[in-house]
mmCIF file of C-alpha atoms in Angstrom:
data_model
loop_
_atom_site.group_PDB
_atom_site.id
_atom_site.type_symbol
_atom_site.label_atom_id
_atom_site.label_comp_id
_atom_site.label_asym_id
_atom_site.label_seq_id
_atom_site.Cartn_x
_atom_site.Cartn_y
_atom_site.Cartn_z
ATOM 1 C CA UNK A 1126 18.455 -39.553 -20.375
ATOM 2 C CA UNK A 1127 19.738 -36.223 -19.086
ATOM 3 C CA UNK A 1128 17.753 -34.418 -16.435
ATOM 4 C CA UNK A 1129 17.390 -30.771 -15.403
ATOM 5 C CA UNK A 1130 19.588 -31.606 -12.415
ATOM 6 C CA UNK A 1131 22.368 -32.735 -14.788
ATOM 7 C CA UNK A 1132 22.110 -29.496 -16.775
ATOM 8 C CA UNK A 1133 22.187 -27.421 -13.584
ATOM 9 C CA UNK A 1134 25.376 -29.154 -12.440
ATOM 10 C CA UNK A 1135 27.073 -28.688 -15.808
ATOM 11 C CA UNK A 1136 26.032 -25.029 -16.194
ATOM 12 C CA UNK A 1137 26.755 -24.159 -12.564
ATOM 13 C CA UNK A 1138 23.285 -22.781 -11.831
ATOM 14 C CA UNK A 1139 20.255 -23.829 -9.796
ATOM 15 C CA UNK A 1140 17.670 -26.337 -10.977
ATOM 16 C CA UNK A 1141 15.012 -23.609 -10.807
ATOM 17 C CA UNK A 1142 17.063 -21.372 -13.111
ATOM 18 C CA UNK A 1143 17.456 -24.193 -15.649
ATOM 19 C CA UNK A 1144 13.721 -24.850 -15.611
ATOM 20 C CA UNK A 1145 12.849 -21.210 -16.145
ATOM 21 C CA UNK A 1146 15.449 -20.709 -18.885
ATOM 22 C CA UNK A 1147 14.353 -23.783 -20.837
ATOM 23 C CA UNK A 1148 10.719 -22.699 -20.529
ATOM 24 C CA UNK A 1149 11.568 -19.186 -21.724
ATOM 25 C CA UNK A 1150 10.262 -17.492 -18.574
ATOM 26 C CA UNK A 1151 10.178 -13.791 -19.496
ATOM 27 C CA UNK A 1152 10.153 -12.729 -15.849
ATOM 28 C CA UNK A 1153 13.522 -14.375 -15.148
ATOM 29 C CA UNK A 1154 16.236 -11.797 -14.486
ATOM 30 C CA UNK A 1155 19.591 -13.413 -15.324
ATOM 31 C CA UNK A 1156 22.466 -12.468 -17.614
ATOM 32 C CA UNK A 1157 22.355 -13.577 -21.249
ATOM 33 C CA UNK A 1158 25.624 -15.451 -20.709
ATOM 34 C CA UNK A 1159 23.902 -17.587 -18.075
ATOM 35 C CA UNK A 1160 21.023 -18.417 -20.411
ATOM 36 C CA UNK A 1161 23.478 -19.321 -23.169
ATOM 37 C CA UNK A 1162 25.385 -21.592 -20.790
ATOM 38 C CA UNK A 1163 22.172 -23.425 -19.879
ATOM 39 C CA UNK A 1164 21.159 -23.925 -23.522
ATOM 40 C CA UNK A 1165 24.633 -25.177 -24.447
ATOM 41 C CA UNK A 1166 24.651 -27.624 -21.521
ATOM 42 C CA UNK A 1167 21.226 -28.905 -22.509
ATOM 43 C CA UNK A 1168 22.374 -29.412 -26.091
ATOM 44 C CA UNK A 1169 25.563 -31.216 -25.076
ATOM 45 C CA UNK A 1170 23.625 -33.540 -22.801
ATOM 46 C CA UNK A 1171 20.991 -34.024 -25.540
ATOM 47 C CA UNK A 1172 18.234 -32.936 -23.178
ATOM 48 C CA UNK A 1173 14.806 -33.255 -24.723
ATOM 49 C CA UNK A 1174 12.453 -30.403 -23.823
ATOM 50 C CA UNK A 1175 8.980 -31.776 -23.367
ATOM 51 C CA UNK A 1176 6.127 -29.622 -24.651
ATOM 52 C CA UNK A 1177 4.591 -27.728 -21.760
ATOM 53 C CA UNK A 1178 0.932 -26.968 -21.521
ATOM 54 C CA UNK A 1179 0.224 -23.319 -22.222
ATOM 55 C CA UNK A 1180 -0.299 -21.329 -19.074
ATOM 56 C CA UNK A 1181 -3.908 -20.404 -18.554
ATOM 57 C CA UNK A 1182 -4.786 -16.767 -18.945
ATOM 58 C CA UNK A 1183 -6.669 -15.674 -15.898
ATOM 59 C CA UNK A 1184 -9.852 -13.684 -15.849
ATOM 60 C CA UNK A 1185 -9.764 -11.586 -12.691
ATOM 61 C CA UNK A 1186 -12.699 -9.888 -11.029
ATOM 62 C CA UNK A 1187 -11.878 -6.463 -9.575
ATOM 63 C CA UNK A 1188 -13.866 -4.934 -6.727
ATOM 64 C CA UNK A 1189 -13.148 -1.329 -5.791
ATOM 65 C CA UNK A 1190 -14.919 0.100 -2.755
ATOM 66 C CA UNK A 1191 -14.144 3.667 -3.823
ATOM 67 C CA UNK A 1192 -15.246 5.888 -6.698
ATOM 68 C CA UNK A 1193 -13.150 7.653 -9.311
ATOM 69 C CA UNK A 1194 -13.787 10.880 -7.391
ATOM 70 C CA UNK A 1195 -12.398 9.230 -4.244
ATOM 71 C CA UNK A 1196 -9.264 8.336 -6.221
ATOM 72 C CA UNK A 1197 -8.759 11.970 -7.161
ATOM 73 C CA UNK A 1198 -9.127 13.046 -3.534
ATOM 74 C CA UNK A 1199 -6.712 10.352 -2.311
ATOM 75 C CA UNK A 1200 -4.261 9.052 -4.975
ATOM 76 C CA UNK A 1201 -3.366 6.098 -2.718
ATOM 77 C CA UNK A 1202 -6.106 3.925 -4.204
ATOM 78 C CA UNK A 1203 -5.505 5.283 -7.688
ATOM 79 C CA UNK A 1204 -1.892 4.056 -7.536
ATOM 80 C CA UNK A 1205 -3.001 0.628 -6.312
ATOM 81 C CA UNK A 1206 -5.593 0.288 -9.088
ATOM 82 C CA UNK A 1207 -3.074 1.269 -11.754
ATOM 83 C CA UNK A 1208 -0.592 -1.286 -10.374
ATOM 84 C CA UNK A 1209 -3.162 -4.094 -10.436
ATOM 85 C CA UNK A 1210 -4.366 -3.332 -13.942
ATOM 86 C CA UNK A 1211 -0.829 -2.831 -15.259
ATOM 87 C CA UNK A 1212 0.231 -6.259 -13.955
ATOM 88 C CA UNK A 1213 -2.881 -7.909 -15.410
ATOM 89 C CA UNK A 1214 -2.256 -6.356 -18.808
ATOM 90 C CA UNK A 1215 1.432 -7.323 -18.803
ATOM 91 C CA UNK A 1216 0.484 -10.933 -18.011
ATOM 92 C CA UNK A 1217 -2.159 -11.067 -20.719
ATOM 93 C CA UNK A 1218 -4.958 -11.562 -18.206
ATOM 94 C CA UNK A 1219 -8.506 -10.361 -18.626
ATOM 95 C CA UNK A 1220 -10.248 -8.171 -16.070
ATOM 96 C CA UNK A 1221 -13.858 -7.730 -15.092
ATOM 97 C CA UNK A 1222 -14.937 -4.924 -12.772
ATOM 98 C CA UNK A 1223 -17.370 -6.459 -10.322
ATOM 99 C CA UNK A 1224 -19.989 -4.728 -8.193
ATOM 100 C CA UNK A 1225 -20.841 -5.818 -4.677
ATOM 101 C CA UNK A 1226 -24.375 -6.250 -5.952
ATOM 102 C CA UNK A 1227 -23.270 -9.008 -8.333
ATOM 103 C CA UNK A 1228 -24.613 -12.511 -7.711
ATOM 104 C CA UNK A 1229 -22.477 -15.650 -7.636
ATOM 105 C CA UNK A 1230 -23.799 -16.533 -11.083
ATOM 106 C CA UNK A 1231 -22.661 -13.230 -12.582
ATOM 107 C CA UNK A 1232 -19.053 -13.779 -11.452
ATOM 108 C CA UNK A 1233 -18.953 -17.472 -12.337
ATOM 109 C CA UNK A 1234 -16.645 -16.753 -15.277
ATOM 110 C CA UNK A 1235 -13.802 -15.215 -13.252
ATOM 111 C CA UNK A 1236 -10.962 -17.299 -11.815
ATOM 112 C CA UNK A 1237 -10.482 -15.141 -8.742
ATOM 113 C CA UNK A 1238 -11.202 -11.730 -7.263
ATOM 114 C CA UNK A 1239 -9.067 -8.834 -6.003
ATOM 115 C CA UNK A 1240 -10.822 -6.443 -3.612
ATOM 116 C CA UNK A 1241 -9.243 -3.050 -2.949
ATOM 117 C CA UNK A 1242 -10.466 -0.609 -0.323
ATOM 118 C CA UNK A 1243 -12.601 -0.871 2.808
ATOM 119 C CA UNK A 1244 -15.535 -3.220 3.187
ATOM 120 C CA UNK A 1245 -18.349 -3.756 5.681
ATOM 121 C CA UNK A 1246 -19.165 -7.135 7.194
ATOM 122 C CA UNK A 1247 -22.115 -7.391 4.827
ATOM 123 C CA UNK A 1248 -19.813 -6.720 1.865
ATOM 124 C CA UNK A 1249 -17.453 -9.483 2.979
ATOM 125 C CA UNK A 1250 -20.297 -11.971 3.349
ATOM 126 C CA UNK A 1251 -21.480 -11.133 -0.173
ATOM 127 C CA UNK A 1252 -17.973 -11.684 -1.546
ATOM 128 C CA UNK A 1253 -17.749 -14.992 0.322
ATOM 129 C CA UNK A 1254 -20.865 -16.307 -1.461
ATOM 130 C CA UNK A 1255 -19.109 -15.990 -4.822
ATOM 131 C CA UNK A 1256 -16.980 -19.001 -3.935
ATOM 132 C CA UNK A 1257 -13.812 -17.675 -5.602
ATOM 133 C CA UNK A 1258 -10.217 -17.221 -4.428
ATOM 134 C CA UNK A 1259 -10.065 -13.665 -3.066
ATOM 135 C CA UNK A 1260 -7.223 -11.278 -2.244
ATOM 136 C CA UNK A 1261 -7.992 -8.154 -0.206
ATOM 137 C CA UNK A 1262 -5.774 -5.068 -0.431
ATOM 138 C CA UNK A 1263 -5.702 -2.727 2.580
ATOM 139 C CA UNK A 1264 -8.083 -4.963 4.524
ATOM 140 C CA UNK A 1265 -7.885 -8.353 6.220
ATOM 141 C CA UNK A 1266 -11.457 -9.316 7.141
ATOM 142 C CA UNK A 1267 -10.961 -13.079 7.491
ATOM 143 C CA UNK A 1268 -7.588 -14.795 7.221
ATOM 144 C CA UNK A 1269 -9.234 -18.225 7.319
ATOM 145 C CA UNK A 1270 -10.826 -17.640 3.924
ATOM 146 C CA UNK A 1271 -9.045 -14.762 2.157
ATOM 147 C CA UNK A 1272 -5.540 -13.640 1.298
ATOM 148 C CA UNK A 1273 -4.620 -10.070 2.219
ATOM 149 C CA UNK A 1274 -1.998 -7.411 1.493
ATOM 150 C CA UNK A 1275 -2.006 -4.717 4.150
ATOM 151 C CA UNK A 1276 0.084 -1.775 5.318
ATOM 152 C CA UNK A 1277 1.920 -1.957 8.636
ATOM 153 C CA UNK A 1278 0.009 1.024 10.000
ATOM 154 C CA UNK A 1279 1.225 0.399 13.541
ATOM 155 C CA UNK A 1280 4.881 0.514 12.567
ATOM 156 C CA UNK A 1281 4.403 3.568 10.348
ATOM 157 C CA UNK A 1282 2.545 5.544 13.005
ATOM 158 C CA UNK A 1283 5.058 4.675 15.722
ATOM 159 C CA UNK A 1284 7.901 5.810 13.474
ATOM 160 C CA UNK A 1285 6.175 9.153 12.843
ATOM 161 C CA UNK A 1286 5.428 9.767 16.513
ATOM 162 C CA UNK A 1287 8.965 8.809 17.536
ATOM 163 C CA UNK A 1288 10.344 11.219 14.946
ATOM 164 C CA UNK A 1289 8.161 14.085 16.224
ATOM 165 C CA UNK A 1290 9.093 13.274 19.818
ATOM 166 C CA UNK A 1291 12.786 13.243 18.840
ATOM 167 C CA UNK A 1292 12.238 16.775 17.561
ATOM 168 C CA UNK A 1293 10.907 17.835 20.969
ATOM 169 C CA UNK A 1294 7.151 17.666 20.251
ATOM 170 C CA UNK A 1295 4.865 16.543 23.076
ATOM 171 C CA UNK A 1296 1.687 18.236 21.805
ATOM 172 C CA UNK A 1297 0.991 16.008 18.803
ATOM 173 C CA UNK A 1298 -2.380 15.961 17.066
ATOM 174 C CA UNK A 1299 -4.018 13.799 14.422
ATOM 175 C CA UNK A 1300 -6.391 14.639 11.572
ATOM 176 C CA UNK A 1301 -7.607 11.492 9.836
ATOM 177 C CA UNK A 1302 -10.405 9.914 7.872
ATOM 178 C CA UNK A 1303 -13.082 7.382 8.598
ATOM 179 C CA UNK A 1304 -14.420 4.839 6.151
ATOM 180 C CA UNK A 1305 -17.289 2.443 5.520
ATOM 181 C CA UNK A 1306 -16.026 0.042 8.159
ATOM 182 C CA UNK A 1307 -16.663 2.509 10.937
ATOM 183 C CA UNK A 1308 -20.179 3.131 9.661
ATOM 184 C CA UNK A 1309 -20.878 -0.603 9.935
ATOM 185 C CA UNK A 1310 -19.402 -0.801 13.405
ATOM 186 C CA UNK A 1311 -16.439 -2.877 12.243
ATOM 187 C CA UNK A 1312 -12.688 -2.256 12.489
ATOM 188 C CA UNK A 1313 -11.630 1.395 12.420
ATOM 189 C CA UNK A 1314 -8.859 2.812 10.253
ATOM 190 C CA UNK A 1315 -5.488 1.456 11.348
ATOM 191 C CA UNK A 1316 -3.900 4.882 11.617
ATOM 192 C CA UNK A 1317 -6.482 6.018 14.167
ATOM 193 C CA UNK A 1318 -6.067 2.912 16.323
ATOM 194 C CA UNK A 1319 -2.271 3.017 16.200
ATOM 195 C CA UNK A 1320 -2.118 6.751 16.981
ATOM 196 C CA UNK A 1321 -4.443 6.545 19.953
ATOM 197 C CA UNK A 1322 -2.747 3.468 21.433
ATOM 198 C CA UNK A 1323 0.851 4.597 20.995
ATOM 199 C CA UNK A 1324 0.224 8.153 22.176
ATOM 200 C CA UNK A 1325 -1.573 6.765 25.244
ATOM 201 C CA UNK A 1326 1.354 4.408 25.879
ATOM 202 C CA UNK A 1327 3.739 7.380 25.795
ATOM 203 C CA UNK A 1328 1.452 9.444 28.031
ATOM 204 C CA UNK A 1329 0.915 12.048 25.287
ATOM 205 C CA UNK A 1330 -2.637 11.374 24.090
ATOM 206 C CA UNK A 1331 -5.050 14.316 24.213
ATOM 207 C CA UNK A 1332 -8.424 13.693 22.520
ATOM 208 C CA UNK A 1333 -8.896 17.432 21.948
ATOM 209 C CA UNK A 1334 -6.010 17.298 19.463
ATOM 210 C CA UNK A 1335 -7.759 14.679 17.275
ATOM 211 C CA UNK A 1336 -10.202 15.393 14.427
ATOM 212 C CA UNK A 1337 -11.798 12.891 12.044
ATOM 213 C CA UNK A 1338 -13.595 13.373 8.741
ATOM 214 C CA UNK A 1339 -12.902 11.981 5.275
ATOM 215 C CA UNK A 1340 -9.623 11.699 3.399
ATOM 216 C CA UNK A 1341 -9.989 14.842 1.268
ATOM 217 C CA UNK A 1342 -7.924 18.007 1.137
ATOM 218 C CA UNK A 1343 -11.063 19.956 2.059
ATOM 219 C CA UNK A 1344 -11.376 17.924 5.254
ATOM 220 C CA UNK A 1345 -7.741 18.610 6.124
ATOM 221 C CA UNK A 1346 -8.422 22.324 5.637
ATOM 222 C CA UNK A 1347 -11.618 22.387 7.742
ATOM 223 C CA UNK A 1348 -10.307 20.256 10.608
ATOM 224 C CA UNK A 1349 -7.103 22.294 10.865
ATOM 225 C CA UNK A 1350 -9.174 25.463 11.185
ATOM 226 C CA UNK A 1351 -11.399 23.824 13.809
ATOM 227 C CA UNK A 1352 -8.393 22.984 15.983
ATOM 228 C CA UNK A 1353 -7.102 26.536 15.607
ATOM 229 C CA UNK A 1354 -10.449 28.193 16.380
ATOM 230 C CA UNK A 1355 -10.983 25.936 19.401
ATOM 231 C CA UNK A 1356 -7.548 26.919 20.745
ATOM 232 C CA UNK A 1357 -6.347 23.304 20.475
ATOM 233 C CA UNK A 1358 -3.791 23.537 17.686
ATOM 234 C CA UNK A 1359 -0.809 21.405 18.811
ATOM 235 C CA UNK A 1360 2.798 22.019 17.837
ATOM 236 C CA UNK A 1361 2.744 19.068 15.410
ATOM 237 C CA UNK A 1362 0.043 17.379 13.343
ATOM 238 C CA UNK A 1363 0.068 13.906 11.830
ATOM 239 C CA UNK A 1364 -2.275 13.923 8.819
ATOM 240 C CA UNK A 1365 -4.061 10.777 7.607
ATOM 241 C CA UNK A 1366 -2.784 11.266 4.065
ATOM 242 C CA UNK A 1367 -0.909 13.775 1.924
ATOM 243 C CA UNK A 1368 -4.096 15.221 0.418
ATOM 244 C CA UNK A 1369 -5.256 16.168 3.911
ATOM 245 C CA UNK A 1370 -1.800 17.604 4.575
ATOM 246 C CA UNK A 1371 -2.191 19.821 1.505
ATOM 247 C CA UNK A 1372 -5.471 21.072 2.937
ATOM 248 C CA UNK A 1373 -3.768 21.799 6.256
ATOM 249 C CA UNK A 1374 -1.057 23.751 4.406
ATOM 250 C CA UNK A 1375 -3.762 25.897 2.829
ATOM 251 C CA UNK A 1376 -5.491 26.455 6.173
ATOM 252 C CA UNK A 1377 -2.223 27.505 7.820
ATOM 253 C CA UNK A 1378 -1.603 29.974 5.011
ATOM 254 C CA UNK A 1379 -5.061 31.564 5.306
ATOM 255 C CA UNK A 1380 -4.614 31.869 9.084
ATOM 256 C CA UNK A 1381 -1.241 33.537 8.708
ATOM 257 C CA UNK A 1382 0.653 30.607 10.217
ATOM 258 C CA UNK A 1383 4.018 29.345 9.028
ATOM 259 C CA UNK A 1384 5.046 25.718 8.512
ATOM 260 C CA UNK A 1385 7.095 24.492 10.354
ATOM 261 C CA UNK A 1386 7.773 27.547 12.531
ATOM 262 C CA UNK A 1387 4.218 27.729 13.945
ATOM 263 C CA UNK A 1388 3.069 24.159 13.361
ATOM 264 C CA UNK A 1389 4.843 21.042 12.083
ATOM 265 C CA UNK A 1390 3.048 18.678 9.696
ATOM 266 C CA UNK A 1391 3.698 15.062 8.701
ATOM 267 C CA UNK A 1392 1.757 13.373 5.912
ATOM 268 C CA UNK A 1393 1.106 9.790 4.877
ATOM 269 C CA UNK A 1394 1.474 8.031 1.451
ATOM 270 C CA UNK A 1395 4.200 10.204 -0.160
ATOM 271 C CA UNK A 1396 2.264 11.159 -3.269
ATOM 272 C CA UNK A 1397 4.443 12.492 -6.142
ATOM 273 C CA UNK A 1398 3.683 16.136 -5.345
ATOM 274 C CA UNK A 1399 4.659 15.888 -1.650
ATOM 275 C CA UNK A 1400 8.282 16.879 -2.221
ATOM 276 C CA UNK A 1401 7.203 19.923 -4.258
ATOM 277 C CA UNK A 1402 4.987 21.413 -1.538
ATOM 278 C CA UNK A 1403 6.284 24.521 0.241
ATOM 279 C CA UNK A 1404 7.942 23.502 2.451
ATOM 280 C CA UNK A 1405 8.528 19.959 1.120
ATOM 281 C CA UNK A 1406 6.363 17.559 3.137
ATOM 282 C CA UNK A 1407 7.796 15.016 5.552
ATOM 283 C CA UNK A 1408 5.687 11.910 4.982
ATOM 284 C CA UNK A 1409 5.547 8.137 5.260
ATOM 285 C CA UNK A 1410 5.952 6.431 1.898
ATOM 286 C CA UNK A 1411 3.678 3.465 1.161
ATOM 287 C CA UNK A 1412 4.579 1.003 -1.575
ATOM 288 C CA UNK A 1413 1.306 1.045 -3.521
ATOM 289 C CA UNK A 1414 2.794 -0.396 -6.733
ATOM 290 C CA UNK A 1415 4.144 -3.392 -4.850
ATOM 291 C CA UNK A 1416 0.826 -3.967 -3.076
ATOM 292 C CA UNK A 1417 -1.159 -4.020 -6.320
ATOM 293 C CA UNK A 1418 1.302 -6.212 -8.190
ATOM 294 C CA UNK A 1419 1.780 -8.632 -5.296
ATOM 295 C CA UNK A 1420 -1.976 -9.095 -4.949
ATOM 296 C CA UNK A 1421 -2.028 -10.428 -8.521
ATOM 297 C CA UNK A 1422 0.855 -12.759 -7.714
ATOM 298 C CA UNK A 1423 -0.983 -14.100 -4.649
ATOM 299 C CA UNK A 1424 -4.037 -14.813 -6.784
ATOM 300 C CA UNK A 1425 -1.856 -16.643 -9.302
ATOM 301 C CA UNK A 1426 -0.616 -18.903 -6.503
ATOM 302 C CA UNK A 1427 -4.158 -19.740 -5.487
ATOM 303 C CA UNK A 1428 -5.204 -20.588 -9.039
ATOM 304 C CA UNK A 1429 -2.106 -22.093 -10.668
ATOM 305 C CA UNK A 1430 -0.498 -23.744 -7.638
ATOM 306 C CA UNK A 1431 -3.724 -24.614 -5.793
ATOM 307 C CA UNK A 1432 -2.439 -23.058 -2.575
ATOM 308 C CA UNK A 1433 -5.080 -23.761 0.082
ATOM 309 C CA UNK A 1434 -3.624 -21.939 3.087
ATOM 310 C CA UNK A 1435 -4.522 -18.245 3.157
ATOM 311 C CA UNK A 1436 -1.721 -15.784 3.881
ATOM 312 C CA UNK A 1437 -1.410 -12.146 4.961
ATOM 313 C CA UNK A 1438 1.403 -9.978 3.632
ATOM 314 C CA UNK A 1439 2.241 -6.941 5.786
ATOM 315 C CA UNK A 1440 4.049 -4.210 3.851
ATOM 316 C CA UNK A 1441 6.253 -1.737 5.779
ATOM 317 C CA UNK A 1442 6.626 1.953 5.004
ATOM 318 C CA UNK A 1443 9.549 4.401 5.005
ATOM 319 C CA UNK A 1444 9.641 7.837 6.604
ATOM 320 C CA UNK A 1445 10.814 10.456 4.127
ATOM 321 C CA UNK A 1446 12.142 13.401 6.103
ATOM 322 C CA UNK A 1447 11.946 16.776 4.381
ATOM 323 C CA UNK A 1448 11.345 20.268 5.765
ATOM 324 C CA UNK A 1449 7.856 20.402 7.313
ATOM 325 C CA UNK A 1450 8.877 19.528 10.893
ATOM 326 C CA UNK A 1451 10.538 21.976 13.259
ATOM 327 C CA UNK A 1452 13.032 20.768 15.827
ATOM 328 C CA UNK A 1453 11.926 22.347 19.091
ATOM 329 C CA UNK A 1454 15.172 21.282 20.771
ATOM 330 C CA UNK A 1455 17.379 23.135 18.274
ATOM 331 C CA UNK A 1456 15.339 25.757 16.416
ATOM 332 C CA UNK A 1457 14.714 24.975 12.745
ATOM 333 C CA UNK A 1458 17.166 22.064 12.758
ATOM 334 C CA UNK A 1459 15.271 18.818 11.980
ATOM 335 C CA UNK A 1460 16.528 15.474 13.279
ATOM 336 C CA UNK A 1461 17.537 13.364 10.272
ATOM 337 C CA UNK A 1462 20.311 11.050 11.387
ATOM 338 C CA UNK A 1463 18.187 8.001 12.239
ATOM 339 C CA UNK A 1464 15.591 8.374 9.506
ATOM 340 C CA UNK A 1465 15.590 8.108 5.738
ATOM 341 C CA UNK A 1466 16.004 11.402 3.950
ATOM 342 C CA UNK A 1467 13.570 11.313 1.052
ATOM 343 C CA UNK A 1468 15.060 14.052 -1.104
ATOM 344 C CA UNK A 1469 15.916 12.704 -4.521
#
């Protein structure tokens, strides 16, 4: 009797490709000619396709630590939520929005849980009691028990600081946001930690140039004005997200300051409107769609393949250089040669 290995050899493709073609895997991306070659080889070898059990349709519990209003203030989480729910719908999976107040009994019907946002230690312990496979997005509270998809905040922040330094900036400030984790005394936002550590390493850290609040545009506006009124406005500001950067733009305008001539600004996230700001915002692009979709894939592995070892996926970012940073070495001539130019 012919085997998949025989078909693969005759069609000149891998065994995995044969398996996916014969099982009509809709996610397989190969040319139609390749599929036809596999089917013809199978027919010539009189391969008998055995009926395959129908793939179970998952029911996924979704935990969001943020509100719809928070999503409007910071589209980062909005993009992640859309990506998760889009992947679930495309796969024919069911979803159930779960509250942190839910008991283990109330989530007994879900196959696994995806948690997006920031969570306190108490939140994590509550989630642990549910006894379900769990994937965290943007947090990694316990790699022994949970999968995680996180941003490489350290790499992103170092890239931003190196870019500003390459443009001659030594007075570099930071306006960022805090979250529930800081309230609980747990791990602080990764951007804050990375900024403080790397600036200290380079001998450039000045606490008077740092302001923390929430992740809203209003906060970016208020904290920018505070730095200005205190006489501590640096030559360049790294903003915790693009919404805060928009607030800083507004503050600069009301104070009669020009970007980047008077102050340079770098954002974080690369929201769709960033390249339409005046001037277009230099920012670090995060791959929110990938993070949401990959979290679903990780949960599938835990359920369908019974993967027992928990894994952490660290997603890099890309610096999109536009026009909001002034080169202090050569006036108004930004350094672009080493970095990705995000204009499209």
